[in-house]
Coordinates of C-alpha atoms in Angstrom, one line a residue:
M1 CA 1.4 -21.8 -40.7
K2 CA 0.1 -21.4 -44.2
F3 CA -3.2 -20.6 -42.4
R4 CA -1.4 -17.8 -40.6
C5 CA 0.3 -16.7 -43.5
A6 CA -3.1 -16.4 -45.4
L7 CA -4.5 -14.4 -42.5
F8 CA -1.6 -11.9 -42.3
A9 CA -2.1 -11.3 -46.0
L10 CA -5.5 -11.0 -45.9
G11 CA -5.2 -8.4 -43.4
L12 CA -2.9 -6.3 -45.4
L13 CA -5.3 -6.4 -48.4
M14 CA -8.1 -5.3 -46.3
S15 CA -5.7 -2.5 -44.5
S16 CA -4.7 -1.4 -47.9
S17 CA -8.4 -1.6 -49.4
V18 CA -9.4 0.9 -46.3
F19 CA -6.6 3.3 -47.0
A20 CA -7.5 3.5 -50.6
G21 CA -11.4 4.0 -49.9
F22 CA -10.4 6.7 -47.2
E23 CA -8.2 8.7 -49.8
E24 CA -10.8 8.5 -52.7
G25 CA -13.2 10.0 -50.2
L26 CA -10.6 12.6 -49.3
N27 CA -10.0 13.5 -52.7
A28 CA -13.8 13.6 -53.6
Y29 CA -14.2 16.1 -50.3
E30 CA -11.6 18.4 -51.3
Q31 CA -13.4 18.6 -54.8
N32 CA -16.7 19.4 -52.8
D33 CA -18.0 16.4 -54.1
Y34 CA -19.5 15.4 -50.8
Q35 CA -21.7 12.7 -51.9
K36 CA -18.7 10.8 -53.2
A37 CA -17.0 11.2 -50.0
L38 CA -20.2 9.9 -48.2
Q39 CA -20.1 6.8 -50.4
E40 CA -16.6 5.9 -49.7
W41 CA -16.5 7.0 -46.1
R42 CA -19.8 5.7 -44.7
P43 CA -18.9 1.9 -45.3
L44 CA -15.4 2.4 -43.7
A45 CA -17.1 4.1 -40.7
E46 CA -19.7 1.1 -40.4
Q47 CA -16.7 -1.1 -40.6
G48 CA -14.8 0.7 -37.6
D49 CA -12.5 2.8 -39.3
A50 CA -11.7 5.6 -36.9
A51 CA -10.5 8.1 -39.3
S52 CA -13.7 7.7 -41.4
Q53 CA -15.9 7.7 -38.3
Y54 CA -14.6 11.2 -37.5
K55 CA -15.0 12.5 -41.3
L56 CA -18.6 11.4 -41.1
G57 CA -19.3 13.0 -37.8
Y58 CA -17.9 16.2 -39.4
M59 CA -19.9 16.0 -42.5
Y60 CA -23.1 15.6 -39.9
A61 CA -21.9 18.4 -37.9
Y62 CA -21.6 21.1 -40.5
G63 CA -24.3 19.7 -43.3
R64 CA -21.7 18.6 -45.8
G65 CA -23.8 16.5 -48.3
V66 CA -26.4 15.7 -45.7
A67 CA -28.6 17.6 -43.5
R68 CA -27.2 18.8 -40.2
D69 CA -27.9 16.3 -37.3
A70 CA -26.2 17.0 -34.0
A71 CA -27.1 13.8 -32.6
K72 CA -25.7 11.8 -35.6
A73 CA -22.5 14.1 -35.6
V74 CA -22.0 13.4 -31.8
K75 CA -22.5 9.5 -32.4
W76 CA -19.8 9.2 -34.9
Y77 CA -17.6 11.6 -33.1
I78 CA -17.7 9.5 -30.2
K79 CA -17.3 6.2 -32.0
A80 CA -13.8 7.8 -33.3
A81 CA -13.0 9.4 -30.1
E82 CA -13.1 6.1 -28.3
Q83 CA -10.7 4.6 -30.8
G84 CA -8.2 7.2 -29.8
N85 CA -8.6 9.7 -32.8
A86 CA -7.4 13.2 -31.4
E87 CA -9.5 15.4 -33.9
A88 CA -12.7 13.7 -32.8
Q89 CA -11.7 14.0 -29.3
F90 CA -10.9 17.7 -29.8
N91 CA -14.1 18.1 -31.9
L92 CA -16.2 16.6 -29.0
G93 CA -14.7 18.8 -26.5
S94 CA -15.6 21.9 -28.3
W95 CA -19.0 20.6 -29.0
F96 CA -19.6 20.2 -25.2
D97 CA -17.4 23.3 -24.3
L98 CA -19.4 25.8 -26.7
G99 CA -23.1 23.8 -26.4
L100 CA -22.9 23.2 -30.1
G101 CA -26.1 21.3 -30.8
G102 CA -27.9 22.7 -27.8
V103 CA -25.9 20.3 -25.6
K104 CA -23.4 22.3 -23.2
D105 CA -21.4 20.3 -20.7
A106 CA -18.0 21.6 -19.4
A107 CA -17.1 18.4 -17.5
K108 CA -17.6 16.4 -20.6
A109 CA -15.5 19.0 -22.5
V110 CA -12.8 18.3 -19.9
H111 CA -13.0 14.8 -20.5
W112 CA -12.5 14.8 -24.2
Y113 CA -10.0 17.7 -24.1
T114 CA -7.8 15.8 -21.9
K115 CA -7.7 12.7 -24.1
A116 CA -6.7 14.9 -27.1
A117 CA -4.2 16.8 -25.2
E118 CA -2.5 13.7 -23.7
Q119 CA -1.7 12.7 -27.1
G120 CA 0.0 16.1 -27.8
D121 CA -2.6 18.1 -29.6
T122 CA -1.5 21.6 -29.1
L123 CA -4.7 23.7 -29.5
T124 CA -6.3 21.2 -27.1
Q125 CA -3.6 21.6 -24.6
L126 CA -4.4 25.5 -24.6
Y127 CA -8.2 24.9 -24.1
L128 CA -7.8 22.5 -21.5
A129 CA -5.3 24.9 -19.5
S130 CA -8.0 27.8 -19.9
M131 CA -10.6 25.3 -18.3
Y132 CA -8.2 24.9 -15.5
A133 CA -7.5 28.4 -15.2
D134 CA -11.0 29.6 -15.2
G135 CA -12.3 26.5 -13.3
R136 CA -14.8 25.5 -16.2
G137 CA -16.1 21.9 -15.9
V138 CA -13.1 21.2 -13.4
A139 CA -12.0 22.8 -10.1
K140 CA -9.7 25.8 -10.8
D141 CA -6.2 24.8 -10.5
A142 CA -3.5 27.4 -11.7
S143 CA -0.7 24.7 -11.3
K144 CA -2.4 22.6 -13.8
A145 CA -3.4 25.5 -16.1
V146 CA 0.5 26.3 -16.2
Q147 CA 1.4 22.5 -16.9
W148 CA -0.6 22.5 -20.0
Y149 CA 0.2 26.1 -21.1
T150 CA 3.6 24.9 -21.0
K151 CA 3.1 22.0 -23.3
A152 CA 1.2 24.1 -25.7
A153 CA 3.8 26.8 -25.4
E154 CA 6.9 24.4 -26.1
Q155 CA 5.2 23.5 -29.2
G156 CA 5.0 27.1 -30.6
E157 CA 1.2 28.0 -29.6
A158 CA 1.3 31.8 -29.6
D159 CA -1.7 31.9 -27.1
A160 CA -0.3 29.5 -24.6
Q161 CA 3.1 31.4 -24.7
L162 CA 1.4 34.7 -23.8
K163 CA -0.8 33.2 -21.4
L164 CA 2.0 31.3 -19.7
G165 CA 3.8 34.5 -19.3
V166 CA 1.3 36.5 -17.9
M167 CA 1.2 33.4 -15.4
Y168 CA 4.8 33.9 -14.4
S169 CA 4.3 37.6 -14.3
D170 CA 1.6 37.6 -11.7
G171 CA 2.9 34.5 -10.0
R172 CA -0.1 32.4 -10.4
G173 CA 0.3 28.5 -10.4
V174 CA 4.0 28.9 -10.6
L175 CA 6.8 31.0 -8.5
Q176 CA 6.6 34.5 -9.7
N177 CA 9.4 35.4 -12.3
D178 CA 9.6 38.5 -14.7
V179 CA 12.3 37.3 -16.5
T180 CA 10.8 34.1 -17.3
A181 CA 7.4 36.0 -18.2
V182 CA 9.4 38.1 -20.6
R183 CA 10.9 35.1 -22.5
F184 CA 7.4 33.5 -23.1
I185 CA 5.6 36.7 -23.9
S186 CA 8.4 37.6 -26.3
Q187 CA 8.0 34.4 -28.2
A188 CA 4.5 35.1 -28.8
A189 CA 5.4 38.7 -29.8
K190 CA 7.8 37.6 -32.3
K191 CA 4.6 36.0 -34.0
N192 CA 3.2 39.4 -34.1
S193 CA 0.4 38.6 -31.3
A194 CA -1.1 42.1 -30.6
S195 CA -1.8 41.2 -27.0
A196 CA 2.0 39.7 -26.3
L197 CA 3.3 43.1 -28.0
Y198 CA 1.3 45.2 -25.9
R199 CA 2.1 43.3 -22.7
L200 CA 6.0 43.4 -23.7
A201 CA 5.6 47.3 -24.1
W202 CA 4.1 47.2 -20.5
M203 CA 6.9 45.3 -19.2
Y204 CA 9.7 47.7 -20.7
E205 CA 7.6 50.7 -19.3
H206 CA 7.5 49.4 -15.8
E207 CA 10.9 47.6 -15.6
R208 CA 9.3 44.1 -15.1
G209 CA 11.9 41.5 -16.2
V210 CA 13.6 43.9 -18.6
E211 CA 15.5 47.4 -18.1
H212 CA 13.3 50.4 -18.1
D213 CA 13.3 51.6 -21.7
L214 CA 10.4 53.9 -23.0
V215 CA 11.8 53.9 -26.7
L216 CA 11.4 50.0 -26.6
A217 CA 7.9 50.9 -24.9
H218 CA 6.7 52.9 -27.6
V219 CA 8.2 50.5 -30.3
Y220 CA 6.0 47.6 -28.7
Y221 CA 2.8 49.6 -28.2
N222 CA 3.3 51.1 -31.9
L223 CA 3.7 47.2 -33.1
A224 CA 0.7 46.2 -31.0
S225 CA -1.5 49.0 -32.4
A226 CA -0.6 47.9 -35.9
A227 CA -1.5 44.2 -35.0
G228 CA -4.8 45.2 -33.9
S229 CA -4.6 46.2 -30.2
E230 CA -7.5 48.5 -29.2
D231 CA -5.6 49.8 -26.1
G232 CA -2.4 50.2 -28.1
P233 CA -2.9 53.8 -29.6
L234 CA -3.5 55.4 -26.4
A235 CA -0.6 53.7 -24.8
R236 CA 1.9 54.8 -27.6
T237 CA 0.4 58.5 -27.4
R238 CA 1.2 58.6 -23.7
I239 CA 5.0 57.3 -24.0
S240 CA 5.3 59.6 -27.1
E241 CA 4.5 62.5 -24.7
Q242 CA 7.4 61.5 -22.4
L243 CA 10.1 61.1 -25.2
S244 CA 12.5 63.5 -26.8
P245 CA 12.4 64.0 -30.5
A246 CA 15.3 62.0 -30.9
Q247 CA 14.0 59.2 -29.0
L248 CA 10.7 59.2 -30.8
R249 CA 12.4 59.2 -34.2
E250 CA 14.4 56.1 -32.9
A251 CA 11.1 54.5 -31.7
Q252 CA 9.5 54.8 -35.2
A253 CA 12.4 53.8 -37.1
V254 CA 12.8 50.5 -35.1
A255 CA 9.1 49.5 -35.4
E256 CA 9.5 50.4 -39.1
A257 CA 12.5 47.9 -39.5
W258 CA 11.0 45.1 -37.7
K259 CA 9.6 41.9 -39.6
V260 CA 7.3 39.4 -38.2
G261 CA 9.2 36.3 -37.1
T262 CA 12.6 38.0 -36.9
P263 CA 14.5 38.6 -33.3
L264 CA 12.8 41.4 -31.3
P265 CA 14.7 44.5 -30.6
T266 CA 16.0 44.3 -26.8
K267 CA 17.9 47.4 -26.4
S268 CA 17.6 51.1 -27.7
R269 CA 20.2 53.9 -27.9
T270 CA 18.4 56.5 -26.4
G271 CA 15.5 55.0 -24.1
L272 CA 17.2 53.8 -21.2
A273 CA 17.7 57.0 -19.6
R274 CA 15.1 57.9 -17.1
A275 CA 13.4 61.7 -17.3
Q276 CA 14.7 63.8 -14.8
P277 CA 12.1 65.2 -12.4
E278 CA 12.0 69.0 -12.5
K279 CA 13.5 70.7 -9.4
V280 CA 10.8 72.3 -7.3
A281 CA 12.0 75.2 -5.1
A282 CA 11.3 75.1 -1.3
A283 CA 9.0 71.8 -1.7
K284 CA 7.0 71.0 1.1
P285 CA 7.1 67.5 2.4
S286 CA 4.2 65.5 1.5
K287 CA 1.3 64.7 3.9
P288 CA 1.4 61.0 5.1
M289 CA -1.2 58.7 3.3
K290 CA -4.4 58.5 5.5
E291 CA -4.7 55.0 6.5
C292 CA -7.6 53.2 4.8
Q293 CA -8.9 51.2 7.9
P294 CA -12.8 50.9 8.0
P295 CA -14.4 51.1 11.1
A296 CA -15.2 47.7 12.5
G297 CA -18.2 45.7 11.1
K298 CA -18.5 48.4 7.9
L299 CA -16.8 48.1 4.5
L300 CA -15.7 51.3 3.0
R301 CA -16.9 51.9 -0.7
Y302 CA -14.2 53.1 -3.2
S303 CA -13.6 53.6 -6.9
D304 CA -10.6 52.7 -9.0
N305 CA -8.9 55.0 -11.6
C306 CA -6.7 52.8 -13.9
Q307 CA -4.5 53.5 -16.7
N308 CA -3.0 50.3 -18.4
G309 CA -3.0 48.4 -14.9
D310 CA -1.6 51.1 -12.9
C311 CA -4.3 51.7 -10.7
V312 CA -5.2 54.2 -7.8
R313 CA -8.2 53.3 -5.4
T314 CA -9.9 56.0 -3.6
F315 CA -12.0 55.1 -0.5
E316 CA -15.1 57.2 0.7
N317 CA -12.9 58.3 3.8
G318 CA -10.4 60.1 1.8
C319 CA -7.7 57.7 1.8
S320 CA -6.0 56.2 -1.3
K321 CA -3.7 53.6 -2.2
R322 CA -2.0 52.6 -5.5
F323 CA -1.7 49.0 -6.9
Q324 CA -1.0 47.0 -10.0
A325 CA -4.2 45.4 -11.6
P326 CA -3.7 41.9 -12.7
Y327 CA -3.9 41.4 -16.5
C328 CA -6.6 38.7 -17.3
F329 CA -8.2 37.2 -20.2
D330 CA -12.0 38.6 -20.5
P331 CA -14.0 35.5 -22.4
M332 CA -16.9 37.9 -22.7
Q333 CA -14.9 40.2 -24.9
N334 CA -12.3 37.5 -26.0
R335 CA -9.2 39.6 -25.3
W336 CA -6.6 40.3 -22.6
T337 CA -7.5 43.5 -20.3
W338 CA -6.6 44.9 -16.9
K339 CA -8.9 43.8 -14.0
P340 CA -8.5 45.7 -10.8
E341 CA -10.9 43.3 -9.0
G342 CA -8.7 40.4 -10.0
C343 CA -8.9 37.5 -12.6

């Protein structure tokens, strides 16, 4: 019994010693004394302390106090990740996802992202969802993308809330539901996400999950523009041309009054009424649209003319049809955009 107590006491002493050494290294690191941090963390890492192994890997990855060394960074990241360190698992996933150090392996990225995501790491859940949505390193699976977007969205991750809302709006991996789409997109918009504000404006403009309200459409295109949306100013101008002076004044006042993080406006005083079409005397019935049926064995060439997702496709035989383009994330431009050819 005395022997067991002695072992327990020794274990507590060693644990407190490791903690003290790690904290000293952390204090040194925060003061940019990287050599002191290395002196504290290296012995602990070699003894198997996961947090110190992660920190050592990070220092090799970014050249803090040592020369950059991708191989040593991965070595220490793996040691920490195999012990369940979520930060190391995320960094390893990013390392293989982005090809840092010249090693790009999407399947390994998914492996390590999954480890960290299962521990509840929000950013990793977002990245893993994108891997499933795009089919990178894993078979494309919209339902699993929705699953991981949901987990991240429930923890308040704005990008996940937006992307989950778009999935509901487009009916990808989940039953299509515009009301649910608006709920998630609004959560991201409340955090001043430019893409979410733009999408919310589009929902009000096109009566998707909300009442048709051009005043609120203008409000959110205006807020999206202020938040950095490149497409916002043009859309705002388009809506301005459809508003009366009173409606425009209300829209500008509502936008100026809103503060980030406060409840979003959901109704306007003057924007619910639709513009009445002008009466045309003796209007002739329009000609039926020419059917777009290509001859057997031949595909018709076509051109698309789109404005904020509202597209008209014109075929070489003269026929045309109107359709709604899906709203997709473009990794090359690192932003959401309308894609008539699909996501």
